[in-house]
Each structure stands twice: as C-alpha cells, then as structure tokens.
Coordinates of C-alpha atoms in Angstrom, one line a residue:
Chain P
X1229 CA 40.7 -1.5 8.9
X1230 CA 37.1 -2.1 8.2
X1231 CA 36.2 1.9 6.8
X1232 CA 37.5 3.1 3.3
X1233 CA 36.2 6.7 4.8
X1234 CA 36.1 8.3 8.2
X1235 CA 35.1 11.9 8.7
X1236 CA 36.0 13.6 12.5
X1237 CA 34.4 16.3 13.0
X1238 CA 35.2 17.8 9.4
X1239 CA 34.7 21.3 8.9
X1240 CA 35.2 23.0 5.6
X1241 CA 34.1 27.1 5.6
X1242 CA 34.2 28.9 2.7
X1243 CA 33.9 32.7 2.4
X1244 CA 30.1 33.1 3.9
X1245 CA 29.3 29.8 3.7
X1246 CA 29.6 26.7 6.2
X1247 CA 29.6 24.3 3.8
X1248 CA 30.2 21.4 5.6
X1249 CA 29.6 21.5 9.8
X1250 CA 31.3 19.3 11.9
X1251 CA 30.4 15.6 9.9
X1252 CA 31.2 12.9 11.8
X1253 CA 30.8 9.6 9.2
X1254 CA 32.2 6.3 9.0
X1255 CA 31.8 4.5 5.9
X1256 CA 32.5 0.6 5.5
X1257 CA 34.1 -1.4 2.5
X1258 CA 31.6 -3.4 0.6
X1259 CA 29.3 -0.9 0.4
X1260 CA 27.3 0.8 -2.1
X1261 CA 25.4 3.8 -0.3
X1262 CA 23.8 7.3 -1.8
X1263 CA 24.9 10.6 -0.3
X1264 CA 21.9 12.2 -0.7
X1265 CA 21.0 15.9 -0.3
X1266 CA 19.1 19.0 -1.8
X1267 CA 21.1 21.5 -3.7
X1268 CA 24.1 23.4 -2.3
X1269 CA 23.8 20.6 0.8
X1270 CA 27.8 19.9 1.0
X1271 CA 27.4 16.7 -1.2
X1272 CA 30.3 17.7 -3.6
X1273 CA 32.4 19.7 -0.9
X1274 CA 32.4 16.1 0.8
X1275 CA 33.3 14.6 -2.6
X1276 CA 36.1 16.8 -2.8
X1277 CA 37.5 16.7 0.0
X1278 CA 38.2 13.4 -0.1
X1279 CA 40.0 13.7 -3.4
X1280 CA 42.0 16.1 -1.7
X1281 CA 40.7 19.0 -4.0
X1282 CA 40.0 20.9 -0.8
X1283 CA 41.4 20.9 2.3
X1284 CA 39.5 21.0 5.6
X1285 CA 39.2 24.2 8.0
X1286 CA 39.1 21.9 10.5
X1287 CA 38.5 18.5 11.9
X1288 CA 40.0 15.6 9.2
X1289 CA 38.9 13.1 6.5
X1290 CA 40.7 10.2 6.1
X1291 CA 40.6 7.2 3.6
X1292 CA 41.7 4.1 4.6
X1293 CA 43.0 5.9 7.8
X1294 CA 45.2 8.0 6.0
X1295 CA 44.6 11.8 5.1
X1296 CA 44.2 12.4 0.8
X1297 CA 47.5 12.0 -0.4
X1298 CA 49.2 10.0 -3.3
X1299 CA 48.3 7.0 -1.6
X1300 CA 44.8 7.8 -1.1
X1301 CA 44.8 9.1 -5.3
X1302 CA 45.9 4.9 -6.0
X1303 CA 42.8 3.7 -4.4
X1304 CA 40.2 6.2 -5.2
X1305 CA 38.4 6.3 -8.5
X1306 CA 36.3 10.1 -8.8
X1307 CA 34.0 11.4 -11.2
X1308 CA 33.3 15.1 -10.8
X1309 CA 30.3 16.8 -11.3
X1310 CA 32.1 18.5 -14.1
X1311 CA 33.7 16.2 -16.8
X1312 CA 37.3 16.8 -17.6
X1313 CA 37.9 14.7 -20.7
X1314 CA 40.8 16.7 -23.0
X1315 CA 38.6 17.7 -25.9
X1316 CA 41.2 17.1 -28.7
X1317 CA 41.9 13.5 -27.8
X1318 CA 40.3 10.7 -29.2
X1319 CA 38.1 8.3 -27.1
X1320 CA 41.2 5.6 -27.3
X1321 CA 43.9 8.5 -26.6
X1322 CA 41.9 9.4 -23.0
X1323 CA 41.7 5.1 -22.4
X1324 CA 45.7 5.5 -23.1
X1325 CA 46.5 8.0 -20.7
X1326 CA 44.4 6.5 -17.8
X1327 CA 46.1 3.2 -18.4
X1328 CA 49.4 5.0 -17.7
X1329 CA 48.2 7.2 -15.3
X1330 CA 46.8 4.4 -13.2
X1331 CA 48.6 0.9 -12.0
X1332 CA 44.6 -0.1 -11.4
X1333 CA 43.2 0.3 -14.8
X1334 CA 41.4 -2.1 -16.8
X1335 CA 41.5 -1.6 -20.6
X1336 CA 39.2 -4.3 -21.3
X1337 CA 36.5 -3.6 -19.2
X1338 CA 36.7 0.0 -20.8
X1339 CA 36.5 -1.2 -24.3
X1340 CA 33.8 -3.7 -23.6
X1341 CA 31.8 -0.9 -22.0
X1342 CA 32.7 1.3 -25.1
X1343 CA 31.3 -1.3 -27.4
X1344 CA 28.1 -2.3 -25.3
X1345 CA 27.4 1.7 -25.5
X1346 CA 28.4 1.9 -29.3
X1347 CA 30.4 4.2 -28.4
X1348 CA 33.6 4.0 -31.0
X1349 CA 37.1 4.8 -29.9
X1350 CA 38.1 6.5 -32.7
X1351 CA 35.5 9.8 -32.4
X1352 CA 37.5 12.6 -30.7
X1353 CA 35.9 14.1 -27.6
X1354 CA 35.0 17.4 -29.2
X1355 CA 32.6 15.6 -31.3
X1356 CA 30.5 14.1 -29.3
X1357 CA 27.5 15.4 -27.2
X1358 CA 27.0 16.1 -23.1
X1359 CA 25.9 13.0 -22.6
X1360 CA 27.7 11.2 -24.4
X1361 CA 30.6 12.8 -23.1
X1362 CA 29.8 11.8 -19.3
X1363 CA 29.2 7.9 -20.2
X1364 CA 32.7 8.1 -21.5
X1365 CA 33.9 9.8 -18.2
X1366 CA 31.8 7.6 -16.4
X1367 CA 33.5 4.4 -18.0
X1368 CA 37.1 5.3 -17.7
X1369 CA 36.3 6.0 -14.1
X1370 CA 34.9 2.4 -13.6
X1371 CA 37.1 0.8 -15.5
X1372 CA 39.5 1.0 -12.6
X1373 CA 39.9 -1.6 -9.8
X1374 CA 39.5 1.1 -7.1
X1375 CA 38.5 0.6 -3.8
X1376 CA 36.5 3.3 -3.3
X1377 CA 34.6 5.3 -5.8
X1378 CA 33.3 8.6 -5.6
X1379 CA 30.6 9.3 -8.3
X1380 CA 29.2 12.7 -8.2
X1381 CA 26.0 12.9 -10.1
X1382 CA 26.3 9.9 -12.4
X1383 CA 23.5 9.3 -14.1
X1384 CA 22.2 13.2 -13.8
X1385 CA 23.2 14.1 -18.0
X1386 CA 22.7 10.7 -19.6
X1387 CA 19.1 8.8 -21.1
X1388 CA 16.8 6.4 -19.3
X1389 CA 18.1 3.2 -21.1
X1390 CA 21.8 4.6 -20.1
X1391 CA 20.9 5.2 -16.8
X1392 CA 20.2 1.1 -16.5
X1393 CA 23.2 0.7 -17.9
X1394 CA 25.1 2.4 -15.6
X1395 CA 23.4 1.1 -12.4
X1396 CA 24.1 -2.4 -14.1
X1397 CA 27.7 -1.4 -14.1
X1398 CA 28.1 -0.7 -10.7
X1399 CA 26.2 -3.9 -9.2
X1400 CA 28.3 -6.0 -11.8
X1401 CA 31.6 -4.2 -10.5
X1402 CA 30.5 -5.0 -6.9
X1403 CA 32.9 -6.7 -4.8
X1404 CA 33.2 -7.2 -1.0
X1405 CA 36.4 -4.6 -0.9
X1406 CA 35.2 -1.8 -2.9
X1407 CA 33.1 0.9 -1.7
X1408 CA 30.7 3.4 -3.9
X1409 CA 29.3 6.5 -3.0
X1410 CA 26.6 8.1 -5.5
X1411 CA 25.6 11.6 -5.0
X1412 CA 22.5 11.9 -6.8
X1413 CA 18.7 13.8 -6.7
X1414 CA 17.8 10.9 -9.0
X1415 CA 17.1 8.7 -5.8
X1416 CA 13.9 6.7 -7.2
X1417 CA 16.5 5.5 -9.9
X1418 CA 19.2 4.3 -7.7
X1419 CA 17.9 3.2 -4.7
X1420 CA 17.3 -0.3 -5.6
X1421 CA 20.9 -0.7 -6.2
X1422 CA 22.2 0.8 -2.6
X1423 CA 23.2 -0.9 0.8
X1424 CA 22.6 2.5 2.8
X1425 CA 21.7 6.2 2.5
X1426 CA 23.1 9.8 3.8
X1427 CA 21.3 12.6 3.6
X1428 CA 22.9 15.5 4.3
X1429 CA 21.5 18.7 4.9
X1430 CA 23.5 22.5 5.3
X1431 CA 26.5 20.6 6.0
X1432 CA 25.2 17.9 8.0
X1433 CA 24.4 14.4 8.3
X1434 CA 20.6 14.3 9.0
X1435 CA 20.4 10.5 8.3
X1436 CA 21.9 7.3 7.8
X1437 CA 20.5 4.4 7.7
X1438 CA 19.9 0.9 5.3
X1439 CA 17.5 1.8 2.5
X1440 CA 15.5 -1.9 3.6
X1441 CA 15.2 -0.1 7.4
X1442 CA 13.6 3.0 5.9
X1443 CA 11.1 0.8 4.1
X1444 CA 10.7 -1.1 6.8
X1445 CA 10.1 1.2 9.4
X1446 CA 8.7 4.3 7.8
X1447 CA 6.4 2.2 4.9
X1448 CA 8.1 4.6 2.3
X1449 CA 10.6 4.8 -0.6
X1450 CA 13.3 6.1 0.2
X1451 CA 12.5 8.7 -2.5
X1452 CA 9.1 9.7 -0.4
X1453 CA 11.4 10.0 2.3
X1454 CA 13.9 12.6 1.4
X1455 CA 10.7 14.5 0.0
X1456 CA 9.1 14.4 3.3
X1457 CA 11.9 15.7 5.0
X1458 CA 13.1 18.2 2.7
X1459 CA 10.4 19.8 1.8
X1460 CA 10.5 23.0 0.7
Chain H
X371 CA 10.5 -14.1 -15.1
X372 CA 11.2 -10.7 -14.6
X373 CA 11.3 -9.4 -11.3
X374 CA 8.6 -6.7 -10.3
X375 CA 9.9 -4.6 -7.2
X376 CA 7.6 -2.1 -5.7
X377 CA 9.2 0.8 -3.8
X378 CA 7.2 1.0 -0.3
X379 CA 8.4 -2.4 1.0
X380 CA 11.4 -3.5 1.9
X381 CA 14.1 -4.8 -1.1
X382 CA 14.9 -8.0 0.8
X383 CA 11.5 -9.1 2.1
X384 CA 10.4 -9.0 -2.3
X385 CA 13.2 -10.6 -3.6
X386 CA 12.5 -13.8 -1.1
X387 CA 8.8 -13.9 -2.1
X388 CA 9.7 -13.8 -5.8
X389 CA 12.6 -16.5 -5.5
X390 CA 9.9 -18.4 -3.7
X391 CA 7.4 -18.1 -6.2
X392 CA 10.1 -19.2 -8.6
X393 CA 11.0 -22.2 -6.8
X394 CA 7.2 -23.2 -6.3
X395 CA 6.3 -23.0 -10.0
X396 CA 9.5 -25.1 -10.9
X397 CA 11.6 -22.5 -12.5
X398 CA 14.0 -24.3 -10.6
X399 CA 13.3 -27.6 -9.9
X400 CA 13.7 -29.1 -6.2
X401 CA 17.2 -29.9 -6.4
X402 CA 18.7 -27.4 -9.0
X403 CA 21.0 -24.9 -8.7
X404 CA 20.7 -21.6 -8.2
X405 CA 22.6 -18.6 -10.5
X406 CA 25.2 -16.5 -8.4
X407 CA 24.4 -14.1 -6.4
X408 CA 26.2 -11.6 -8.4
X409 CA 24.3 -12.9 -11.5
X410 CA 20.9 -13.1 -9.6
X411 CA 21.5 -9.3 -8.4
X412 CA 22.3 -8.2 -11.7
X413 CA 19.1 -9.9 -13.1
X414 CA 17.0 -8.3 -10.8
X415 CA 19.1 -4.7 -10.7
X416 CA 19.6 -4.8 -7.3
X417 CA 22.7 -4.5 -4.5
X418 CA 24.3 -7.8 -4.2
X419 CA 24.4 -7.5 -0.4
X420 CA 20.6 -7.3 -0.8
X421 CA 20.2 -10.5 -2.7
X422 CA 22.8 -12.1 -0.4
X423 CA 20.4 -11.2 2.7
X424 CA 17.4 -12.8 1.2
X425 CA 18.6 -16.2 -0.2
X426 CA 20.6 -16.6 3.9
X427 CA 16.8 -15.6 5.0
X428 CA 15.7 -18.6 2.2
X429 CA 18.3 -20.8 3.6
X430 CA 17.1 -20.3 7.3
X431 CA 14.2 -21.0 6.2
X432 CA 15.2 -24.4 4.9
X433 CA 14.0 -23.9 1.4
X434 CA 17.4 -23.3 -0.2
X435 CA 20.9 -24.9 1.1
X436 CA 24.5 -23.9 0.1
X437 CA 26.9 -26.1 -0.4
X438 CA 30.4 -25.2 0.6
X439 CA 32.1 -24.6 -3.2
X440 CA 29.7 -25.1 -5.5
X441 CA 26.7 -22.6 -4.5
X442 CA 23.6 -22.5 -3.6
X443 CA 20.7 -24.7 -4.5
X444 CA 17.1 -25.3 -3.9
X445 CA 15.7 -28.2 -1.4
X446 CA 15.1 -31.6 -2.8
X447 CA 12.3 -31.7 0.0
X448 CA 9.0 -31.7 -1.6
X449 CA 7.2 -31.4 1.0
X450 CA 9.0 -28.4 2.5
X451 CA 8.1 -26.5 -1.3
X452 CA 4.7 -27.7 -1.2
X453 CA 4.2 -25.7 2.2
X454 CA 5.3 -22.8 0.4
X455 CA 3.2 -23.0 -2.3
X456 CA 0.5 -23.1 0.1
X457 CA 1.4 -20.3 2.3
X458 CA 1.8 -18.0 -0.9
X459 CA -1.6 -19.2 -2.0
X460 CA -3.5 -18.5 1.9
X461 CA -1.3 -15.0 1.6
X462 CA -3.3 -14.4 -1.7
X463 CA -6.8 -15.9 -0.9
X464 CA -6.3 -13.5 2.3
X465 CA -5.3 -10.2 0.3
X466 CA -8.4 -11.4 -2.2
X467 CA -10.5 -11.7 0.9
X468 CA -9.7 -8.7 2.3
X469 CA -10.3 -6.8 -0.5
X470 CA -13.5 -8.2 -1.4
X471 CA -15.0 -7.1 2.1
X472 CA -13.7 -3.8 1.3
X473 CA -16.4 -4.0 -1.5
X474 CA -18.9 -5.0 0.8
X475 CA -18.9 -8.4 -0.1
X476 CA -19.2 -10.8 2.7
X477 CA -17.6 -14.2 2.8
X478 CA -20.9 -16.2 1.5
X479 CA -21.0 -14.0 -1.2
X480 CA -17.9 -13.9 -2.5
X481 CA -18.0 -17.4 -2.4
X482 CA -21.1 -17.5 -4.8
X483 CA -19.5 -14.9 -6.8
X484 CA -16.3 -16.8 -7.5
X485 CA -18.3 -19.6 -8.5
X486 CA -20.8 -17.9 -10.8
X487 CA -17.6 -16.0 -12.5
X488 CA -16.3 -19.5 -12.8
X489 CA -19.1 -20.8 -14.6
X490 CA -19.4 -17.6 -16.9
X491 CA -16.1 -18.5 -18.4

C-alpha cells in the first residue's frame, strides 16, 4: 500500500453548493505537499472529509485503503481551521488528555516544543492569545507519531519567527512513512519545505505537480504560479 | 554559510550549487563527512526529499560518495574539486560577461576596465 490517501471520484454537495466535484487524487507516504486553493475552493471540505467530519454524497475517500473510521482516527493527526483546545484546562492538562486519548503521542516532543516556544505548561488556555493558542494546538497535533497529518491553515494566525518555527517542525518530524498535507494561502512561506502541490479550484483538482517541475518548467514560484492562474 | 535560495529556480538544482560551492572553499575538506540529510534539510529549511535529490545528483556526479552505514562524504579526488571550482568560476566570468555587454561594454573593454578597477584599489 504505497498511498496514505486516495480520493475516487469524491463528491461532497452541500445545500447550493458543489463543494467538492468529482476529485480523483492519490496521495503517497513520504510526502510533504500543499493543498493549495483560493477561498471557499473545497480545501477544508477535503480536510474533513478525511477526518470523517463529513461524509461524501458520493464517490469515496479512503486512507490507507480504508474509509475514515476508528482505524483511520489512530493514524491521522488533524488540525482544524478552528482550534478546539478546552479553555479551562491548563496547557499540561490538554498534553494529559492527548496522551490518553492517543496510543501515538509523544510527551516529550510536546514539552520540548513548549519550552523552545516559552510557552509554560502551567498558563490555562483562557489566558493566552489567538496565536498563541494555535501554536499550542499546532504542537499537540505534531507531537504525535501519525502517519498522516492534515494541517489546515497552520501558520495562517501565528508571527514570522513562529512561522519558521513551525516549518522547522515539520521537516524535522519528516520521515519516509508519514505524510503532510498543508492547506495554506501563505504559499511563498511554505513552499520551500514541500515535495508537491494541489491546487484546487471550485471543487477540483486543477494541478498537481512537484514544486522543483513548476520551477523548472514555468521559470516561476510556485507562489507566481497560483497568482497567475487564479487571478481574479 | 547560510544558504540563500531564490524562488524562480528550481530547489534542487540551488542546493547542489551551494553544497558545491561549500565543498570547493573547503567547508568540508576533500574527504570529510557530510551532516545528515535530515540535518542538512533542516539547516537549509527545506523538504528532506529535496536535499536527498541533490546530494544523489552530487554523487552521480562523482563529487560526493556514500558509504553504506556511515553516510555520505565528499571526494578525496582533488582534482575532481578543482574542476568544480573551475566550472563555478567560468559560470561566473560568463554571467559577469554577459552582463557587462548588456552595458555596452565589449570584451576589450571590460578587460581594460577590470584592470584599471584593479589598480584603483
């Protein structure tokens, strides 16, 4: 089984609106790519979907050939575009609870990130700011040995310096089973750090290809790239 | 040295001219060993995969070789990093050249030019 993620024809209609039509996409292990897209694209719909927050109209999504199920929540690591820390609890009480609520969690790597941010463990969730707020999400959702991660909008809410920290994070988590997808608009900032891009456009794939091949072939960034072709 | 990466070429093709560039000034010496690749990536902020692609490119190339456990490290042939140096340097005196004729300087010219600049400083 060489794909963590296969879309077939995956169709997902909500009430006046074809959010996602007909996506066909196969997406390898050992792979860090951007899902790239303009606004209201189908980028999160995706995302969910293969958390199992929605379900398709039609056609199917499957990780590791399996539809989202239990099995599919042990390998798959998911930061929504929204975070959902529990605002009473403490920094350590939210490290706590994903250690128990998954086998793949790695309490070290959390607190070492926590320190490296200055973040201490002790401050409850209610006191601290957005974006402060998202690096802790962002943390707890790398500090697990998944095999695939689904980041939605990572580095949208935090500083420049964080940002780097971040991207650092994910090329030092790299390994040759796990795959990442980023969703982002921030594509100058990431695309250093990925193997591939997607862009998706009204709920369908209008590209994928290596971001070295874009370069290579078009003389652009892929940043120049998605302007050119989504402009508005 | 830091790595400078510009964003209209591709990832791959910079990262071997800047590992070349650090073999040829002796950052490491004919002989040495490389970092990781994971550390190298990390260093430069960029995909692992990516860096992996341009040191097998250097080792193709003969400049690098791996050894089976212990990593990769840089040719103990001299000669072979000489000839890099000095297809780095023609790819510079080329970019200088074409430049300068984009000035309207001609090659006689430039030639007295460098010179004169020399003497100057």
């Amino acid at each position: 089984m060489d794909n963590i993620l296969e879309c077939r024809n995956l169709v997902k209609l909500f009430p006046n609106c074809m959010a996602l039509n007909g996506v066909d996409l196969e997406i390898p292990k050992g792979r860090i790519i951007g899902l790239l897209g303009p606004n209201g694209s189908g980028k999160s719909t995706l995302m969910k979907l293969a958390n199992g927050l929605l379900t398709p109209t039609q056609g199917e999504i499957l990780i590791n050939g399996k539809a989202p199920g239990v099995e599919s929540k042990k390998v798959v690591s998911y930061l929504p575009e929204r975070t959902y820390l529990t605002e009473w609890m403490t920094v350590q009480d939210m490290t706590d609870l994903f250690a128990d609520f998954y086998a793949d969690f790695n309490k070290e790597k959390a607190f070492g990130m926590f320190k490296r941010l200055a973040i201490n463990p002790k401050l409850r969730i209610k006191t601290m700011s957005k974006g402060t707020k998202e690096k802790v999400q962002l943390i707890l959702v790398m500090s697990r040995e998944a095999e695939l991660y689904l980041l939605d909008e990572p580095i949208g809410g935090v500083d420049p310096a964080a940002r780097d920290f971040i991207l650092d994070t994910i090329i030092g988590n790299y390994n040759e089973n796990a795959t990442v997808l980023i969703s982002t608009h921030l594509i100058s900032d990431v695309e250093k750090v990925l193997d591939d891009v997607i862009f998706i456009n009204q709920g369908g794939i209008v590209l994928k290809a290596s971001v070295d091949d874009i370069r290579e072939k078009q003389d652009k960034s892929v940043d120049a790239l998605f302007r050119e072709v989504f402009k508005c | 040295m830091g790595w400078d990466l510009k964003s209209d070429r591709p990832i791959y093709a910079q990262l071997i001219e800047q590992i070349e560039l650090m073999i040829v000034s002796g950052m490491y010496p004919p002989g040495s060993k490389l970092p990781s690749v994971r550390d190298l990536a990390s260093d430069a902020s960029v995909n692992p995969n990516t860096m992996q692609r341009a040191l097998s490119q250097l080792e193709t190339d003969g400049l690098l070789f791996a050894q089976r456990t212990s990593g990769r490290f840089v040719t103990e042939d001299v000669s072979k990093i000489m000839e890099t140096k000095r297809n780095l340097a023609v790819e510079q005196v080329n970019e200088f050249l074409e430049k300068m004729s984009r000035l309207g300087y001609d090659r006689k010219q430039t030639v007295d030019l460098l010179q004169s600049t020399e003497e100057e400083s």
